[in-house]
Every structure is written in structure tokens, then in C-alpha cells.
């Protein structure tokens, strides 16, 4: 008998070099990255609002601010926010030039076209997602050896990634031993038990993304003294 650690060392020493392949992002779920993935851009590539509300200059927070202008998500035109003004803004919209903080609409009192901030916890930069806050240009977004979960796939799509280099899934052989074992569904005779380990192991392997799985039965020889 050998220990689990010894068995792991033997396996590691005899594993061939892992094969890699390039997959479209839509087909990469469940695989493992074979190289570092870099972001080509700052994501987001502009500072944006994370709330529906009003963009203001933080230094103006104690003033009555004239509401002038509006920024919607997808806007490609820049808007310059003058001192003493506020700009209506929606979630995902670019921050106006000069603005640095968002007043969420539930914390904004609007009277006769003027805004008063009603937020006791108001602070500079509130509800602003700065450029590059999700990923910085030319930096590692996901490291080599990372499992591509549903969240990771969504994240890579969000930084504009279309394909990834992954390790090819291994093929696994299960070697079953034990003369007392019979397959579920067969008649169970005296001294026999149903073989169940391979079903559990195969399910775990499939859960890990391994699809090529074979089973081999090995009969034990009788030993006589």
C-alpha cells in the first residue's frame, strides 16, 4: 500500500504534457484557461453612473443646483457640467465633464427645476464607476489556470473577449476491481454487492467538465497459501 501523497506524485510524474486548444468564448464554459488573458481596453472605458439620479460637482453639494441637461446610457456626446448645475443621468450613462458624484434620485429634492441633496451619508465619488474599474488596459483580467465558470464567461464577454486558449479536457479510465461486484439491475447473489463507486466518480468527473470516460473491469486472481 502507498499513501495518497505518494499516489499523487506518481500521477504527476507520469502525466503527459497537457494539450491546448482555442475555443470561441461561447464554447469555453467548464474549461481551464491555458494562458493569462489581458484586457485590450479600460473597462468601462469611461466613467459612468451606477444609479439613476443626478450628476453634480461634489463641491456644490450644499447649493441649490439648477438641473440642466440629461445623459442617457449609450450617449456618445459629451456634456460639460457648469458649476452650480446638476445633470439628470441614468444608470450606465457617461459622467458629464466636470461631474464627480451622483445623487441617486431617491435622495434628490427637485423644486422648480432646482436640486437639493438630501443624503446624510453623501460623499465624493458616490455611485460612480470609474474608467478601468472592472479591468485595466493591458493588465491580466483572468490568470492562466482559472476555471471558466458562468461568471467568468460573462466577465470575459464584458471586456470584449471572443475566444480563449484552454487546456483540452483529459480522458479518464476507471479501473474496477472486486469479484464481489455486480452491476445494478443484475440479480444479487450471496456474497455479492452492487458496484456503485464508478457511478459516483463518473458523475464527479462530468461535473468537472470531463466527458471522455471509460470503465474497465479487472477480476482479482485467487491466492492460495
mmCIF file of C-alpha atoms in Angstrom:
data_model
loop_
_atom_site.group_PDB
_atom_site.id
_atom_site.type_symbol
_atom_site.label_atom_id
_atom_site.label_comp_id
_atom_site.label_asym_id
_atom_site.label_seq_id
_atom_site.Cartn_x
_atom_site.Cartn_y
_atom_site.Cartn_z
ATOM 1 C CA UNK A 1 0.000 0.000 0.000
ATOM 2 C CA UNK A 2 1.120 3.582 -0.666
ATOM 3 C CA UNK A 3 -0.091 6.866 0.741
ATOM 4 C CA UNK A 4 -2.362 9.290 -1.091
ATOM 5 C CA UNK A 5 0.519 11.765 -1.375
ATOM 6 C CA UNK A 6 2.743 9.107 -2.959
ATOM 7 C CA UNK A 7 -0.014 8.229 -5.403
ATOM 8 C CA UNK A 8 -0.384 11.893 -6.370
ATOM 9 C CA UNK A 9 3.353 12.180 -7.017
ATOM 10 C CA UNK A 10 3.312 9.103 -9.250
ATOM 11 C CA UNK A 11 0.389 10.530 -11.238
ATOM 12 C CA UNK A 12 2.020 13.959 -11.580
ATOM 13 C CA UNK A 13 5.291 12.407 -12.753
ATOM 14 C CA UNK A 14 3.563 10.400 -15.458
ATOM 15 C CA UNK A 15 1.060 12.910 -16.809
ATOM 16 C CA UNK A 16 1.965 13.853 -20.404
ATOM 17 C CA UNK A 17 2.185 17.494 -21.446
ATOM 18 C CA UNK A 18 -1.296 18.917 -21.500
ATOM 19 C CA UNK A 19 -2.789 19.729 -24.869
ATOM 20 C CA UNK A 20 -4.354 23.140 -25.511
ATOM 21 C CA UNK A 21 -6.927 24.449 -27.944
ATOM 22 C CA UNK A 22 -8.522 27.745 -28.940
ATOM 23 C CA UNK A 23 -12.260 27.897 -28.312
ATOM 24 C CA UNK A 24 -14.901 30.521 -29.061
ATOM 25 C CA UNK A 25 -15.949 32.111 -25.788
ATOM 26 C CA UNK A 26 -19.451 30.598 -26.067
ATOM 27 C CA UNK A 27 -17.934 27.093 -26.042
ATOM 28 C CA UNK A 28 -15.373 27.653 -23.285
ATOM 29 C CA UNK A 29 -17.584 27.128 -20.226
ATOM 30 C CA UNK A 30 -16.196 24.483 -17.873
ATOM 31 C CA UNK A 31 -12.684 24.588 -19.320
ATOM 32 C CA UNK A 32 -9.494 25.931 -17.732
ATOM 33 C CA UNK A 33 -7.517 28.819 -19.187
ATOM 34 C CA UNK A 34 -4.115 27.865 -20.635
ATOM 35 C CA UNK A 35 -2.676 31.387 -20.629
ATOM 36 C CA UNK A 36 -3.183 34.765 -18.993
ATOM 37 C CA UNK A 37 -5.977 36.761 -20.613
ATOM 38 C CA UNK A 38 -5.309 40.501 -20.944
ATOM 39 C CA UNK A 39 -7.838 43.264 -21.310
ATOM 40 C CA UNK A 40 -7.379 45.259 -24.512
ATOM 41 C CA UNK A 41 -9.222 48.252 -23.088
ATOM 42 C CA UNK A 42 -10.078 50.010 -19.869
ATOM 43 C CA UNK A 43 -13.468 48.552 -18.890
ATOM 44 C CA UNK A 44 -15.575 50.576 -18.648
ATOM 45 C CA UNK A 45 -13.663 52.905 -20.970
ATOM 46 C CA UNK A 46 -15.410 55.952 -19.496
ATOM 47 C CA UNK A 47 -16.600 56.941 -16.033
ATOM 48 C CA UNK A 48 -20.282 56.133 -15.714
ATOM 49 C CA UNK A 49 -23.201 56.340 -13.332
ATOM 50 C CA UNK A 50 -24.258 53.223 -11.435
ATOM 51 C CA UNK A 51 -27.605 54.795 -10.450
ATOM 52 C CA UNK A 52 -30.472 56.763 -11.897
ATOM 53 C CA UNK A 53 -30.164 60.252 -10.453
ATOM 54 C CA UNK A 54 -28.247 63.479 -10.938
ATOM 55 C CA UNK A 55 -24.585 64.150 -11.686
ATOM 56 C CA UNK A 56 -23.056 67.009 -9.735
ATOM 57 C CA UNK A 57 -19.744 68.509 -8.647
ATOM 58 C CA UNK A 58 -19.204 67.344 -5.058
ATOM 59 C CA UNK A 59 -18.037 70.828 -4.083
ATOM 60 C CA UNK A 60 -21.562 72.060 -4.955
ATOM 61 C CA UNK A 61 -23.382 69.584 -2.650
ATOM 62 C CA UNK A 62 -24.666 72.250 -0.269
ATOM 63 C CA UNK A 63 -26.031 74.529 -3.011
ATOM 64 C CA UNK A 64 -29.349 74.609 -4.798
ATOM 65 C CA UNK A 65 -28.353 73.302 -8.194
ATOM 66 C CA UNK A 66 -30.042 74.132 -11.455
ATOM 67 C CA UNK A 67 -30.942 70.961 -13.356
ATOM 68 C CA UNK A 68 -29.624 71.415 -16.868
ATOM 69 C CA UNK A 69 -29.045 68.689 -19.412
ATOM 70 C CA UNK A 70 -29.563 64.943 -19.440
ATOM 71 C CA UNK A 71 -27.270 61.960 -20.033
ATOM 72 C CA UNK A 72 -28.710 58.603 -21.066
ATOM 73 C CA UNK A 73 -26.992 55.222 -21.369
ATOM 74 C CA UNK A 74 -25.462 54.913 -24.828
ATOM 75 C CA UNK A 75 -24.956 58.651 -25.243
ATOM 76 C CA UNK A 76 -21.951 59.366 -27.465
ATOM 77 C CA UNK A 77 -21.918 63.126 -26.983
ATOM 78 C CA UNK A 78 -20.041 64.685 -24.094
ATOM 79 C CA UNK A 79 -21.742 67.176 -21.810
ATOM 80 C CA UNK A 80 -19.859 69.802 -19.794
ATOM 81 C CA UNK A 81 -21.341 70.416 -16.346
ATOM 82 C CA UNK A 82 -21.006 74.026 -15.226
ATOM 83 C CA UNK A 83 -20.501 74.977 -11.597
ATOM 84 C CA UNK A 84 -23.794 75.331 -9.709
ATOM 85 C CA UNK A 85 -25.583 72.918 -12.063
ATOM 86 C CA UNK A 86 -26.770 69.316 -11.977
ATOM 87 C CA UNK A 87 -27.382 66.953 -14.852
ATOM 88 C CA UNK A 88 -30.120 64.315 -14.987
ATOM 89 C CA UNK A 89 -28.382 60.973 -15.529
ATOM 90 C CA UNK A 90 -29.363 57.319 -15.922
ATOM 91 C CA UNK A 91 -27.652 54.059 -14.990
ATOM 92 C CA UNK A 92 -24.776 53.288 -17.355
ATOM 93 C CA UNK A 93 -24.623 56.786 -18.823
ATOM 94 C CA UNK A 94 -21.282 58.605 -19.161
ATOM 95 C CA UNK A 95 -20.461 61.092 -16.446
ATOM 96 C CA UNK A 96 -20.562 64.707 -17.675
ATOM 97 C CA UNK A 97 -17.227 66.510 -17.847
ATOM 98 C CA UNK A 98 -16.705 68.273 -14.506
ATOM 99 C CA UNK A 99 -19.042 65.993 -12.538
ATOM 100 C CA UNK A 100 -17.592 63.589 -9.968
ATOM 101 C CA UNK A 101 -20.549 62.352 -7.883
ATOM 102 C CA UNK A 102 -24.066 61.006 -8.397
ATOM 103 C CA UNK A 103 -27.074 61.901 -6.261
ATOM 104 C CA UNK A 104 -29.456 58.965 -6.502
ATOM 105 C CA UNK A 105 -32.938 60.126 -7.449
ATOM 106 C CA UNK A 106 -34.432 58.982 -4.125
ATOM 107 C CA UNK A 107 -32.062 61.375 -2.336
ATOM 108 C CA UNK A 108 -32.739 64.365 -4.585
ATOM 109 C CA UNK A 109 -35.393 67.019 -3.887
ATOM 110 C CA UNK A 110 -36.425 68.786 -7.094
ATOM 111 C CA UNK A 111 -38.319 72.064 -6.820
ATOM 112 C CA UNK A 112 -38.897 74.487 -9.710
ATOM 113 C CA UNK A 113 -36.048 72.955 -11.692
ATOM 114 C CA UNK A 114 -33.527 73.110 -8.846
ATOM 115 C CA UNK A 115 -31.985 70.193 -6.939
ATOM 116 C CA UNK A 116 -31.232 69.952 -3.227
ATOM 117 C CA UNK A 117 -29.197 66.987 -1.979
ATOM 118 C CA UNK A 118 -30.942 65.127 0.865
ATOM 119 C CA UNK A 119 -28.399 62.471 1.775
ATOM 120 C CA UNK A 120 -26.734 62.441 5.207
ATOM 121 C CA UNK A 121 -24.162 59.889 4.012
ATOM 122 C CA UNK A 122 -23.265 61.727 0.829
ATOM 123 C CA UNK A 123 -19.598 61.512 -0.181
ATOM 124 C CA UNK A 124 -17.424 62.323 -3.157
ATOM 125 C CA UNK A 125 -17.487 59.747 -5.944
ATOM 126 C CA UNK A 126 -20.707 58.129 -4.736
ATOM 127 C CA UNK A 127 -22.404 55.898 -7.343
ATOM 128 C CA UNK A 128 -19.670 56.483 -9.918
ATOM 129 C CA UNK A 129 -17.976 53.577 -11.714
ATOM 130 C CA UNK A 130 -14.619 54.948 -12.763
ATOM 131 C CA UNK A 131 -12.986 54.125 -16.089
ATOM 132 C CA UNK A 132 -10.997 50.907 -15.750
ATOM 133 C CA UNK A 133 -12.728 49.842 -12.528
ATOM 134 C CA UNK A 134 -13.617 46.428 -13.999
ATOM 135 C CA UNK A 135 -10.404 45.893 -15.976
ATOM 136 C CA UNK A 136 -7.353 47.981 -16.771
ATOM 137 C CA UNK A 137 -5.954 48.099 -20.305
ATOM 138 C CA UNK A 138 -3.038 45.692 -20.888
ATOM 139 C CA UNK A 139 -3.404 44.064 -17.468
ATOM 140 C CA UNK A 140 -4.322 40.449 -16.650
ATOM 141 C CA UNK A 141 -8.079 40.062 -16.474
ATOM 142 C CA UNK A 142 -8.065 36.300 -15.790
ATOM 143 C CA UNK A 143 -4.946 34.294 -14.947
ATOM 144 C CA UNK A 144 -3.801 31.077 -16.570
ATOM 145 C CA UNK A 145 -5.201 28.033 -14.791
ATOM 146 C CA UNK A 146 -8.535 29.696 -13.984
ATOM 147 C CA UNK A 147 -11.772 27.716 -14.199
ATOM 148 C CA UNK A 148 -14.185 29.284 -16.664
ATOM 149 C CA UNK A 149 -17.422 29.477 -14.718
ATOM 150 C CA UNK A 150 -20.572 31.178 -15.971
ATOM 151 C CA UNK A 151 -19.468 34.349 -14.149
ATOM 152 C CA UNK A 152 -16.010 34.194 -15.760
ATOM 153 C CA UNK A 153 -17.536 33.777 -19.224
ATOM 154 C CA UNK A 154 -19.739 36.809 -18.640
ATOM 155 C CA UNK A 155 -16.776 38.815 -17.369
ATOM 156 C CA UNK A 156 -14.673 37.956 -20.439
ATOM 157 C CA UNK A 157 -17.544 38.918 -22.740
ATOM 158 C CA UNK A 158 -17.762 42.195 -20.825
ATOM 159 C CA UNK A 159 -14.145 43.039 -21.677
ATOM 160 C CA UNK A 160 -14.657 42.211 -25.360
ATOM 161 C CA UNK A 161 -13.029 38.764 -25.400
ATOM 162 C CA UNK A 162 -14.224 36.482 -28.229
ATOM 163 C CA UNK A 163 -12.031 33.383 -27.876
ATOM 164 C CA UNK A 164 -9.789 31.793 -25.261
ATOM 165 C CA UNK A 165 -6.906 29.355 -25.133
ATOM 166 C CA UNK A 166 -7.834 26.480 -22.837
ATOM 167 C CA UNK A 167 -6.485 23.124 -21.789
ATOM 168 C CA UNK A 168 -8.127 20.257 -23.646
ATOM 169 C CA UNK A 169 -10.241 18.152 -21.308
ATOM 170 C CA UNK A 170 -8.495 14.898 -20.331
ATOM 171 C CA UNK A 171 -9.882 11.431 -20.951
ATOM 172 C CA UNK A 172 -10.224 9.244 -17.864
ATOM 173 C CA UNK A 173 -10.309 5.459 -17.429
ATOM 174 C CA UNK A 174 -11.885 3.923 -14.339
ATOM 175 C CA UNK A 175 -10.450 0.516 -13.384
ATOM 176 C CA UNK A 176 -12.946 -1.503 -11.353
ATOM 177 C CA UNK A 177 -11.737 -4.405 -9.219
ATOM 178 C CA UNK A 178 -13.553 -6.819 -6.958
ATOM 179 C CA UNK A 179 -15.014 -10.220 -7.744
ATOM 180 C CA UNK A 180 -17.893 -9.474 -5.406
ATOM 181 C CA UNK A 181 -19.169 -6.600 -7.569
ATOM 182 C CA UNK A 182 -22.143 -6.814 -9.904
ATOM 183 C CA UNK A 183 -23.869 -4.152 -11.953
ATOM 184 C CA UNK A 184 -27.065 -2.527 -10.638
ATOM 185 C CA UNK A 185 -30.036 -4.283 -12.183
ATOM 186 C CA UNK A 186 -28.481 -7.758 -12.106
ATOM 187 C CA UNK A 187 -29.577 -10.416 -9.645
ATOM 188 C CA UNK A 188 -27.708 -10.119 -6.372
ATOM 189 C CA UNK A 189 -26.385 -13.472 -5.096
ATOM 190 C CA UNK A 190 -24.926 -14.368 -1.740
ATOM 191 C CA UNK A 191 -21.568 -12.642 -1.178
ATOM 192 C CA UNK A 192 -22.128 -10.029 -3.879
ATOM 193 C CA UNK A 193 -22.702 -6.242 -3.712
ATOM 194 C CA UNK A 194 -23.713 -3.728 -6.323
ATOM 195 C CA UNK A 195 -20.881 -1.679 -7.820
ATOM 196 C CA UNK A 196 -21.598 1.993 -7.132
ATOM 197 C CA UNK A 197 -18.251 3.790 -6.897
ATOM 198 C CA UNK A 198 -17.828 4.213 -10.651
ATOM 199 C CA UNK A 199 -21.244 5.880 -10.931
ATOM 200 C CA UNK A 200 -20.299 8.431 -8.306
ATOM 201 C CA UNK A 201 -16.815 9.002 -9.741
ATOM 202 C CA UNK A 202 -18.130 9.386 -13.289
ATOM 203 C CA UNK A 203 -20.691 11.938 -12.122
ATOM 204 C CA UNK A 204 -17.972 13.977 -10.359
ATOM 205 C CA UNK A 205 -15.753 13.826 -13.455
ATOM 206 C CA UNK A 206 -18.606 15.053 -15.652
ATOM 207 C CA UNK A 207 -19.222 17.834 -13.165
ATOM 208 C CA UNK A 208 -15.582 18.842 -13.711
ATOM 209 C CA UNK A 209 -16.141 19.031 -17.470
ATOM 210 C CA UNK A 210 -14.598 15.672 -18.375
ATOM 211 C CA UNK A 211 -16.705 13.901 -20.996
ATOM 212 C CA UNK A 212 -14.495 11.046 -22.236
ATOM 213 C CA UNK A 213 -14.750 8.375 -19.544
ATOM 214 C CA UNK A 214 -14.203 4.624 -19.940
ATOM 215 C CA UNK A 215 -14.682 1.755 -17.487
ATOM 216 C CA UNK A 216 -12.574 -1.384 -17.293
ATOM 217 C CA UNK A 217 -13.339 -4.423 -15.142
ATOM 218 C CA UNK A 218 -10.439 -6.390 -13.686
ATOM 219 C CA UNK A 219 -11.019 -9.741 -11.978
ATOM 220 C CA UNK A 220 -8.856 -10.486 -8.964
ATOM 221 C CA UNK A 221 -6.929 -13.738 -9.001
ATOM 222 C CA UNK A 222 -7.380 -16.160 -6.152
ATOM 223 C CA UNK A 223 -4.381 -16.507 -3.836
ATOM 224 C CA UNK A 224 -3.772 -19.830 -2.211
ATOM 225 C CA UNK A 225 -1.475 -20.339 0.752
#
